[in-house]
Tab-separated table of C-alpha atoms in Angstrom:
chain	number	residue	atom	x	y	z
A	1	UNK	CA	16.697	-36.103	75.125
A	2	UNK	CA	18.841	-33.425	76.619
A	3	UNK	CA	22.521	-34.017	76.011
A	4	UNK	CA	25.829	-32.910	74.603
A	5	UNK	CA	25.794	-33.466	70.867
A	6	UNK	CA	27.953	-36.410	69.962
A	7	UNK	CA	28.229	-37.900	73.452
A	8	UNK	CA	27.460	-41.597	73.672
A	9	UNK	CA	24.245	-42.131	75.652
A	10	UNK	CA	24.912	-42.147	79.378
A	11	UNK	CA	28.438	-40.775	79.129
A	12	UNK	CA	27.546	-37.127	79.072
A	13	UNK	CA	28.332	-34.550	81.703
A	14	UNK	CA	25.813	-32.542	83.701
A	15	UNK	CA	27.338	-29.386	82.222
A	16	UNK	CA	29.896	-28.412	79.591
A	17	UNK	CA	33.285	-29.659	80.802
A	18	UNK	CA	34.996	-26.931	78.755
A	19	UNK	CA	33.834	-24.428	81.370
A	20	UNK	CA	36.444	-25.882	83.723
A	21	UNK	CA	39.295	-25.065	81.353
A	22	UNK	CA	41.366	-21.974	81.976
A	23	UNK	CA	39.807	-20.932	85.271
A	24	UNK	CA	41.658	-17.984	86.815
A	25	UNK	CA	43.639	-19.723	89.574
A	26	UNK	CA	46.129	-16.835	89.712
A	27	UNK	CA	43.577	-14.915	91.778
A	28	UNK	CA	43.575	-17.608	94.497
A	29	UNK	CA	47.114	-18.979	94.244
A	30	UNK	CA	47.914	-18.003	97.824
A	31	UNK	CA	45.065	-20.103	99.194
A	32	UNK	CA	46.740	-23.476	98.571
A	33	UNK	CA	50.216	-24.682	99.524
A	34	UNK	CA	51.586	-26.216	97.393
A	35	UNK	CA	49.605	-24.445	94.691
A	36	UNK	CA	47.044	-26.654	93.030
A	37	UNK	CA	44.314	-26.155	90.451
A	38	UNK	CA	41.596	-28.233	88.876
A	39	UNK	CA	43.897	-29.044	85.950
A	40	UNK	CA	46.926	-29.660	88.181
A	41	UNK	CA	45.345	-31.107	91.312
A	42	UNK	CA	48.578	-32.397	92.823
A	43	UNK	CA	48.314	-36.097	91.945
A	44	UNK	CA	48.062	-37.545	88.450
A	45	UNK	CA	45.232	-39.826	89.565
A	46	UNK	CA	42.985	-36.945	90.614
A	47	UNK	CA	40.463	-35.661	88.068
A	48	UNK	CA	38.115	-32.702	88.571
A	49	UNK	CA	35.126	-32.766	86.231
A	50	UNK	CA	31.345	-32.308	86.012
A	51	UNK	CA	29.100	-35.028	87.396
A	52	UNK	CA	28.026	-37.785	85.022
A	53	UNK	CA	25.417	-40.514	85.341
A	54	UNK	CA	27.994	-43.302	85.763
A	55	UNK	CA	29.016	-41.689	89.040
A	56	UNK	CA	25.943	-43.300	90.563
A	57	UNK	CA	27.828	-46.603	90.326
A	58	UNK	CA	31.062	-45.166	91.689
A	59	UNK	CA	30.097	-43.974	95.112
A	60	UNK	CA	28.684	-40.507	94.456
A	61	UNK	CA	25.655	-40.937	96.715
A	62	UNK	CA	27.670	-42.771	99.350
A	63	UNK	CA	29.981	-39.784	99.413
A	64	UNK	CA	27.042	-37.395	99.840
A	65	UNK	CA	25.829	-39.529	102.738
A	66	UNK	CA	28.949	-38.433	104.653
A	67	UNK	CA	27.379	-34.978	104.539
A	68	UNK	CA	23.721	-35.583	105.306
A	69	UNK	CA	20.868	-38.022	104.868
A	70	UNK	CA	20.594	-39.272	101.301
A	71	UNK	CA	18.180	-42.191	101.766
A	72	UNK	CA	17.234	-44.698	99.141
A	73	UNK	CA	17.711	-43.406	95.596
A	74	UNK	CA	17.383	-45.829	92.672
A	75	UNK	CA	19.436	-45.310	89.537
A	76	UNK	CA	16.259	-44.360	87.699
A	77	UNK	CA	15.502	-41.674	90.283
A	78	UNK	CA	19.085	-40.449	90.056
A	79	UNK	CA	18.918	-40.212	86.267
A	80	UNK	CA	15.599	-38.377	86.434
A	81	UNK	CA	17.043	-35.792	88.815
A	82	UNK	CA	20.216	-35.504	86.722
A	83	UNK	CA	18.163	-34.560	83.670
A	84	UNK	CA	15.873	-32.282	85.668
A	85	UNK	CA	18.983	-30.331	86.699
A	86	UNK	CA	20.436	-30.403	83.200
A	87	UNK	CA	17.196	-29.255	81.626
A	88	UNK	CA	16.686	-26.412	84.110
A	89	UNK	CA	20.281	-25.259	83.774
A	90	UNK	CA	22.319	-23.522	86.446
A	91	UNK	CA	23.350	-26.741	88.224
A	92	UNK	CA	27.102	-27.282	88.287
A	93	UNK	CA	27.679	-30.421	90.345
A	94	UNK	CA	31.434	-30.913	90.201
A	95	UNK	CA	33.297	-33.974	91.425
A	96	UNK	CA	36.781	-35.258	92.110
A	97	UNK	CA	37.410	-38.728	90.687
A	98	UNK	CA	40.142	-41.101	91.807
A	99	UNK	CA	40.936	-42.344	88.312
A	100	UNK	CA	42.641	-45.469	89.660
A	101	UNK	CA	39.271	-47.013	90.438
A	102	UNK	CA	36.885	-44.286	89.176
A	103	UNK	CA	35.548	-43.681	92.662
A	104	UNK	CA	34.091	-40.263	93.465
A	105	UNK	CA	36.013	-38.805	96.392
A	106	UNK	CA	34.899	-35.176	96.431
A	107	UNK	CA	31.947	-33.111	95.321
A	108	UNK	CA	30.581	-29.598	95.472
A	109	UNK	CA	27.706	-27.900	93.736
A	110	UNK	CA	27.521	-24.437	92.271
A	111	UNK	CA	23.996	-23.255	91.625
A	112	UNK	CA	23.355	-20.047	89.713
A	113	UNK	CA	20.208	-17.970	90.094
A	114	UNK	CA	18.752	-15.393	87.739
A	115	UNK	CA	18.094	-12.097	89.510
A	116	UNK	CA	16.306	-8.874	88.592
A	117	UNK	CA	18.495	-6.926	91.023
A	118	UNK	CA	22.019	-5.852	90.080
A	119	UNK	CA	20.959	-5.261	86.479
A	120	UNK	CA	19.383	-8.683	85.905
A	121	UNK	CA	22.516	-10.411	87.081
A	122	UNK	CA	23.441	-13.918	88.117
A	123	UNK	CA	24.037	-14.948	91.723
A	124	UNK	CA	25.893	-18.061	92.841
A	125	UNK	CA	25.423	-20.495	95.709
A	126	UNK	CA	27.760	-23.139	97.013
A	127	UNK	CA	26.054	-26.317	98.187
A	128	UNK	CA	26.734	-29.856	99.324
A	129	UNK	CA	30.499	-29.756	99.733
A	130	UNK	CA	31.961	-33.092	100.745
A	131	UNK	CA	35.315	-34.823	100.515
A	132	UNK	CA	36.009	-38.457	101.354
A	133	UNK	CA	37.546	-38.284	104.788
A	134	UNK	CA	40.096	-40.987	104.025
A	135	UNK	CA	41.900	-38.620	101.608
A	136	UNK	CA	43.227	-36.098	104.102
A	137	UNK	CA	46.174	-33.774	103.483
A	138	UNK	CA	45.621	-33.370	99.763
A	139	UNK	CA	43.726	-30.053	99.950
A	140	UNK	CA	40.780	-31.705	98.228
A	141	UNK	CA	38.323	-29.473	100.087
A	142	UNK	CA	40.058	-26.366	98.808
A	143	UNK	CA	40.393	-27.918	95.372
A	144	UNK	CA	36.698	-28.644	94.944
A	145	UNK	CA	35.425	-25.410	96.494
A	146	UNK	CA	37.864	-23.130	94.676
A	147	UNK	CA	37.055	-24.843	91.381
A	148	UNK	CA	33.355	-24.020	91.589
A	149	UNK	CA	34.029	-20.587	93.091
A	150	UNK	CA	36.217	-19.710	90.104
A	151	UNK	CA	33.582	-21.167	87.809
A	152	UNK	CA	31.004	-18.833	89.369
A	153	UNK	CA	33.316	-15.904	88.715
A	154	UNK	CA	33.816	-17.016	85.144
A	155	UNK	CA	30.069	-17.317	84.604
A	156	UNK	CA	29.780	-13.657	85.614
A	157	UNK	CA	28.103	-14.083	88.986
A	158	UNK	CA	28.288	-10.940	91.115
A	159	UNK	CA	28.540	-12.902	94.365
A	160	UNK	CA	28.651	-16.398	95.738
A	161	UNK	CA	27.181	-17.436	99.080
A	162	UNK	CA	27.163	-20.483	101.276
A	163	UNK	CA	25.582	-21.552	104.547
A	164	UNK	CA	27.836	-23.402	106.955
A	165	UNK	CA	28.312	-24.780	110.426
A	166	UNK	CA	30.459	-22.943	112.977
A	167	UNK	CA	33.372	-25.353	112.701
A	168	UNK	CA	33.734	-24.711	108.965
A	169	UNK	CA	34.025	-20.938	109.194
A	170	UNK	CA	37.877	-20.996	109.409
A	171	UNK	CA	38.094	-23.229	106.345
A	172	UNK	CA	35.978	-20.926	104.212
A	173	UNK	CA	37.773	-17.844	105.531
A	174	UNK	CA	41.057	-19.429	104.446
A	175	UNK	CA	39.877	-19.442	100.829
A	176	UNK	CA	38.405	-15.971	100.623
A	177	UNK	CA	34.853	-16.242	101.950
A	178	UNK	CA	33.832	-13.836	104.653
A	179	UNK	CA	31.031	-13.074	107.039
A	180	UNK	CA	29.697	-9.646	106.176
A	181	UNK	CA	29.266	-7.587	109.347
A	182	UNK	CA	25.628	-7.533	110.388
A	183	UNK	CA	24.648	-9.683	107.439
A	184	UNK	CA	25.859	-13.226	108.012
A	185	UNK	CA	22.791	-15.057	109.309
A	186	UNK	CA	21.154	-18.117	107.855
A	187	UNK	CA	17.660	-19.013	109.063
A	188	UNK	CA	15.571	-22.059	108.290
A	189	UNK	CA	12.161	-23.664	108.453
A	190	UNK	CA	12.119	-27.434	108.160
A	191	UNK	CA	8.961	-28.960	106.744
A	192	UNK	CA	10.020	-32.505	107.526
A	193	UNK	CA	9.610	-31.812	111.251
A	194	UNK	CA	6.594	-31.094	113.421
A	195	UNK	CA	5.967	-27.331	113.425
A	196	UNK	CA	5.817	-25.419	116.715
A	197	UNK	CA	2.345	-25.441	118.263
A	198	UNK	CA	2.296	-21.687	118.839
A	199	UNK	CA	4.115	-18.633	117.607
A	200	UNK	CA	7.500	-18.028	119.229
A	201	UNK	CA	7.463	-15.109	121.614
B	1	UNK	CA	7.284	-19.012	73.280
B	2	UNK	CA	6.900	-20.135	76.843
B	3	UNK	CA	3.495	-19.315	78.231
B	4	UNK	CA	0.267	-20.388	79.842
B	5	UNK	CA	-1.977	-21.777	77.154
B	6	UNK	CA	-4.724	-19.317	76.382
B	7	UNK	CA	-3.160	-16.293	78.052
B	8	UNK	CA	-3.051	-13.155	75.909
B	9	UNK	CA	0.563	-12.274	75.084
B	10	UNK	CA	2.187	-10.290	77.849
B	11	UNK	CA	-0.490	-10.980	80.427
B	12	UNK	CA	0.824	-14.252	81.683
B	13	UNK	CA	2.191	-14.986	85.125
B	14	UNK	CA	5.705	-16.154	85.919
B	15	UNK	CA	4.187	-19.291	87.438
B	16	UNK	CA	0.799	-20.979	87.738
B	17	UNK	CA	-1.397	-18.717	89.882
B	18	UNK	CA	-3.470	-21.739	90.933
B	19	UNK	CA	-0.574	-22.771	93.167
B	20	UNK	CA	-1.516	-19.900	95.473
B	21	UNK	CA	-5.013	-21.273	96.032
B	22	UNK	CA	-5.740	-23.201	99.194
B	23	UNK	CA	-2.389	-22.737	100.902
B	24	UNK	CA	-2.428	-24.141	104.437
B	25	UNK	CA	-2.690	-20.940	106.490
B	26	UNK	CA	-4.063	-22.886	109.476
B	27	UNK	CA	-0.490	-23.946	110.262
B	28	UNK	CA	0.630	-20.314	110.652
B	29	UNK	CA	-2.545	-18.642	111.891
B	30	UNK	CA	-0.915	-17.536	115.152
B	31	UNK	CA	1.767	-15.589	113.304
B	32	UNK	CA	-0.525	-12.734	112.209
B	33	UNK	CA	-2.933	-10.611	114.258
B	34	UNK	CA	-5.522	-10.127	112.923
B	35	UNK	CA	-5.233	-13.330	110.930
B	36	UNK	CA	-4.579	-12.737	107.256
B	37	UNK	CA	-3.844	-14.932	104.251
B	38	UNK	CA	-2.979	-14.441	100.620
B	39	UNK	CA	-6.670	-14.773	99.692
B	40	UNK	CA	-7.861	-12.612	102.594
B	41	UNK	CA	-5.026	-10.105	102.959
B	42	UNK	CA	-6.931	-7.682	105.173
B	43	UNK	CA	-7.891	-5.035	102.617
B	44	UNK	CA	-10.008	-5.580	99.513
B	45	UNK	CA	-7.508	-3.592	97.435
B	46	UNK	CA	-4.603	-5.926	98.217
B	47	UNK	CA	-3.879	-8.719	95.757
B	48	UNK	CA	-1.207	-11.404	96.172
B	49	UNK	CA	-0.223	-13.048	92.895
B	50	UNK	CA	2.715	-14.221	90.753
B	51	UNK	CA	4.827	-11.618	88.973
B	52	UNK	CA	3.802	-10.647	85.449
B	53	UNK	CA	5.569	-8.651	82.767
B	54	UNK	CA	3.294	-5.616	83.162
B	55	UNK	CA	4.679	-5.176	86.669
B	56	UNK	CA	7.716	-3.592	85.035
B	57	UNK	CA	5.505	-0.570	84.347
B	58	UNK	CA	3.998	-0.532	87.827
B	59	UNK	CA	6.969	-0.019	90.051
B	60	UNK	CA	8.329	-3.542	90.528
B	61	UNK	CA	11.970	-2.586	89.983
B	62	UNK	CA	11.587	0.647	91.929
B	63	UNK	CA	10.326	-1.452	94.824
B	64	UNK	CA	13.325	-3.789	94.553
B	65	UNK	CA	15.605	-0.756	94.635
B	66	UNK	CA	14.446	-0.173	98.234
B	67	UNK	CA	16.232	-3.446	98.958
B	68	UNK	CA	19.470	-3.199	97.009
B	69	UNK	CA	21.032	-1.858	93.841
B	70	UNK	CA	18.956	-2.599	90.779
B	71	UNK	CA	20.603	-0.334	88.231
B	72	UNK	CA	19.370	0.319	84.727
B	73	UNK	CA	17.142	-2.457	83.378
B	74	UNK	CA	15.274	-1.912	80.124
B	75	UNK	CA	11.905	-3.548	79.569
B	76	UNK	CA	13.512	-5.833	76.997
B	77	UNK	CA	16.089	-6.979	79.551
B	78	UNK	CA	13.344	-7.472	82.117
B	79	UNK	CA	11.305	-9.592	79.713
B	80	UNK	CA	14.344	-11.666	78.786
B	81	UNK	CA	15.064	-12.416	82.449
B	82	UNK	CA	11.369	-13.136	83.108
B	83	UNK	CA	11.389	-15.820	80.420
B	84	UNK	CA	14.769	-17.163	81.491
B	85	UNK	CA	13.261	-17.762	84.930
B	86	UNK	CA	10.052	-19.182	83.515
B	87	UNK	CA	11.904	-21.505	81.179
B	88	UNK	CA	14.254	-22.778	83.889
B	89	UNK	CA	11.424	-23.296	86.353
B	90	UNK	CA	11.670	-23.079	90.112
B	91	UNK	CA	11.328	-19.268	90.260
B	92	UNK	CA	8.297	-18.116	92.226
B	93	UNK	CA	8.494	-14.325	92.319
B	94	UNK	CA	5.351	-13.303	94.182
B	95	UNK	CA	4.043	-9.757	94.528
B	96	UNK	CA	1.468	-7.709	96.380
B	97	UNK	CA	-0.471	-5.360	94.109
B	98	UNK	CA	-2.388	-2.298	95.251
B	99	UNK	CA	-5.280	-2.837	92.848
B	100	UNK	CA	-6.380	0.792	93.158
B	101	UNK	CA	-3.536	1.878	90.915
B	102	UNK	CA	-1.918	-1.484	90.067
B	103	UNK	CA	1.303	-0.514	91.820
B	104	UNK	CA	3.512	-3.283	93.180
B	105	UNK	CA	3.959	-2.708	96.900
B	106	UNK	CA	5.512	-5.970	98.080
B	107	UNK	CA	7.556	-8.811	96.660
B	108	UNK	CA	9.346	-11.953	97.708
B	109	UNK	CA	10.895	-14.772	95.754
B	110	UNK	CA	10.792	-18.477	96.438
B	111	UNK	CA	13.421	-20.431	94.538
B	112	UNK	CA	13.370	-24.213	94.533
B	113	UNK	CA	16.450	-26.357	93.969
B	114	UNK	CA	16.679	-29.976	92.881
B	115	UNK	CA	18.832	-32.005	95.275
B	116	UNK	CA	20.277	-35.510	95.243
B	117	UNK	CA	20.319	-35.577	99.042
B	118	UNK	CA	17.173	-36.311	101.040
B	119	UNK	CA	16.013	-38.808	98.421
B	120	UNK	CA	16.308	-36.471	95.435
B	121	UNK	CA	14.209	-33.863	97.163
B	122	UNK	CA	13.454	-30.208	96.619
B	123	UNK	CA	14.901	-27.433	98.756
B	124	UNK	CA	13.550	-23.897	99.022
B	125	UNK	CA	15.173	-20.492	99.371
B	126	UNK	CA	13.626	-17.172	100.249
B	127	UNK	CA	15.098	-14.198	98.417
B	128	UNK	CA	14.591	-10.500	97.787
B	129	UNK	CA	11.871	-9.717	100.313
B	130	UNK	CA	10.721	-6.113	100.154
B	131	UNK	CA	7.633	-4.164	101.114
B	132	UNK	CA	6.939	-0.544	100.247
B	133	UNK	CA	7.773	1.299	103.436
B	134	UNK	CA	4.835	3.659	103.093
B	135	UNK	CA	2.415	0.780	103.768
B	136	UNK	CA	3.266	0.113	107.397
B	137	UNK	CA	0.993	-1.635	109.889
B	138	UNK	CA	-0.677	-3.936	107.399
B	139	UNK	CA	1.493	-6.997	108.058
B	140	UNK	CA	2.524	-6.988	104.397
B	141	UNK	CA	5.952	-8.399	105.255
B	142	UNK	CA	4.391	-11.359	106.998
B	143	UNK	CA	1.822	-11.688	104.229
B	144	UNK	CA	4.365	-11.940	101.425
B	145	UNK	CA	6.851	-14.142	103.278
B	146	UNK	CA	4.266	-16.544	104.678
B	147	UNK	CA	2.673	-16.864	101.243
B	148	UNK	CA	5.861	-18.121	99.618
B	149	UNK	CA	6.817	-20.173	102.686
B	150	UNK	CA	3.495	-22.016	102.491
B	151	UNK	CA	3.971	-22.380	98.761
B	152	UNK	CA	7.338	-24.054	99.404
B	153	UNK	CA	5.653	-26.451	101.801
B	154	UNK	CA	2.960	-27.189	99.248
B	155	UNK	CA	5.556	-27.880	96.560
B	156	UNK	CA	7.018	-30.528	98.863
B	157	UNK	CA	10.256	-28.798	99.818
B	158	UNK	CA	11.916	-30.373	102.842
B	159	UNK	CA	13.258	-27.058	104.098
B	160	UNK	CA	13.353	-23.371	103.316
B	161	UNK	CA	16.302	-21.095	104.075
B	162	UNK	CA	17.051	-17.416	103.956
B	163	UNK	CA	20.031	-15.171	104.589
B	164	UNK	CA	19.320	-11.988	106.537
B	165	UNK	CA	20.734	-9.021	108.348
B	166	UNK	CA	20.861	-8.928	112.149
B	167	UNK	CA	17.969	-6.520	112.485
B	168	UNK	CA	15.612	-8.836	110.624
B	169	UNK	CA	16.183	-11.885	112.820
B	170	UNK	CA	13.264	-11.041	115.183
B	171	UNK	CA	10.894	-10.637	112.242
B	172	UNK	CA	11.727	-14.020	110.778
B	173	UNK	CA	11.622	-15.655	114.199
B	174	UNK	CA	8.110	-14.275	114.655
B	175	UNK	CA	6.931	-16.264	111.643
B	176	UNK	CA	8.590	-19.580	112.367
B	177	UNK	CA	12.115	-19.323	110.987
B	178	UNK	CA	14.932	-20.206	113.332
B	179	UNK	CA	18.678	-20.167	113.590
B	180	UNK	CA	19.835	-23.740	113.971
B	181	UNK	CA	22.397	-23.981	116.785
B	182	UNK	CA	25.901	-24.147	115.333
B	183	UNK	CA	24.564	-23.974	111.797
B	184	UNK	CA	23.311	-20.466	111.116
B	185	UNK	CA	26.173	-18.804	109.243
B	186	UNK	CA	26.068	-17.233	105.825
B	187	UNK	CA	29.391	-16.489	104.114
B	188	UNK	CA	30.043	-14.651	100.882
B	189	UNK	CA	32.555	-13.812	98.179
B	190	UNK	CA	31.744	-10.766	96.091
B	191	UNK	CA	33.153	-10.736	92.582
B	192	UNK	CA	32.136	-7.147	91.929
B	193	UNK	CA	34.764	-5.948	94.419
B	194	UNK	CA	38.542	-5.989	94.389
B	195	UNK	CA	39.747	-9.306	95.853
B	196	UNK	CA	42.126	-9.314	98.819
B	197	UNK	CA	45.786	-9.095	97.773
B	198	UNK	CA	46.824	-12.007	99.970
B	199	UNK	CA	45.197	-14.883	101.759
B	200	UNK	CA	43.568	-13.969	105.076
B	201	UNK	CA	45.595	-15.154	108.049
């Protein structure tokens, strides 16, 4: 079994929660008003931490379904995927918990990739950002994205990238992301759709 | 030691070479003229296969340096990263070898990611595509990208994405990739540069 030594079964985190301590929020302090951080998120009932298996029972997948199709996922399937991520390493699914009822109200995922380029470095990707849309005005989007962005920096990643829809560009610009001139395109093939019958002209 | 059972030390592939057999080239046959595939790449001295450690000595990193900064990477560092990828799983670095002198003349990387969304599915990314620019006219770019794209499909990925520069959009369109309307933006933070002094307006 893969797990943190000493954690009771089923109460372990996807990754070492100590990695979220002492992130360098000074570098992004101008991006939130009032200033917040993962350890001082603005309300005493907000908790930023790694994903754990119990989150299945506290609305984690329902939250993700605000973002895209999740479909039917049993707890067994969830646990299997949780351990697949934990075993592979490089998966930093990070959530915001409302500690009053333990519900999961925000989530974002940092994924790190081993590279040969840049002197065998580490590259970061931001994925699956979602905040419960009933908690507006608390900067939870900035909170959850900046937390994993600072984690990527701490892990030594040389860059962090994300793909996003047009309407989210201003949000990500407001927290330091940018579109590099001539190099800001995301392209896709979907295998769950019927492919085109002929080559595009 | 992580390795394919029975392989002599140092001669193993990054991933199971059998995965490259019987890819479904019929679905993309209109994308190349004349039609090629990873098993019939158009010249008998072209070989498409997974990366192996020996490729360090046959120009793999020099090839990558046509793409971006690679820097100084010792063979020990290369081997360490090779096994880090192999141990984590999900890294499908695929190369084209000129078997006449064993030089590596093309490379692309498929990376798969475990997701909770889409019923705990697998998502694919295309990274670090490069072809030796002295081998023009042999469709090697299409060969190496289509190989890993079909591999992603075979592995059951629901979609495959890539980030690219403006001038490469027509190339990727010609082999089935598309920019989804309103959802084709790639944004980045670089941690190897000086951050902005204040928040962007």
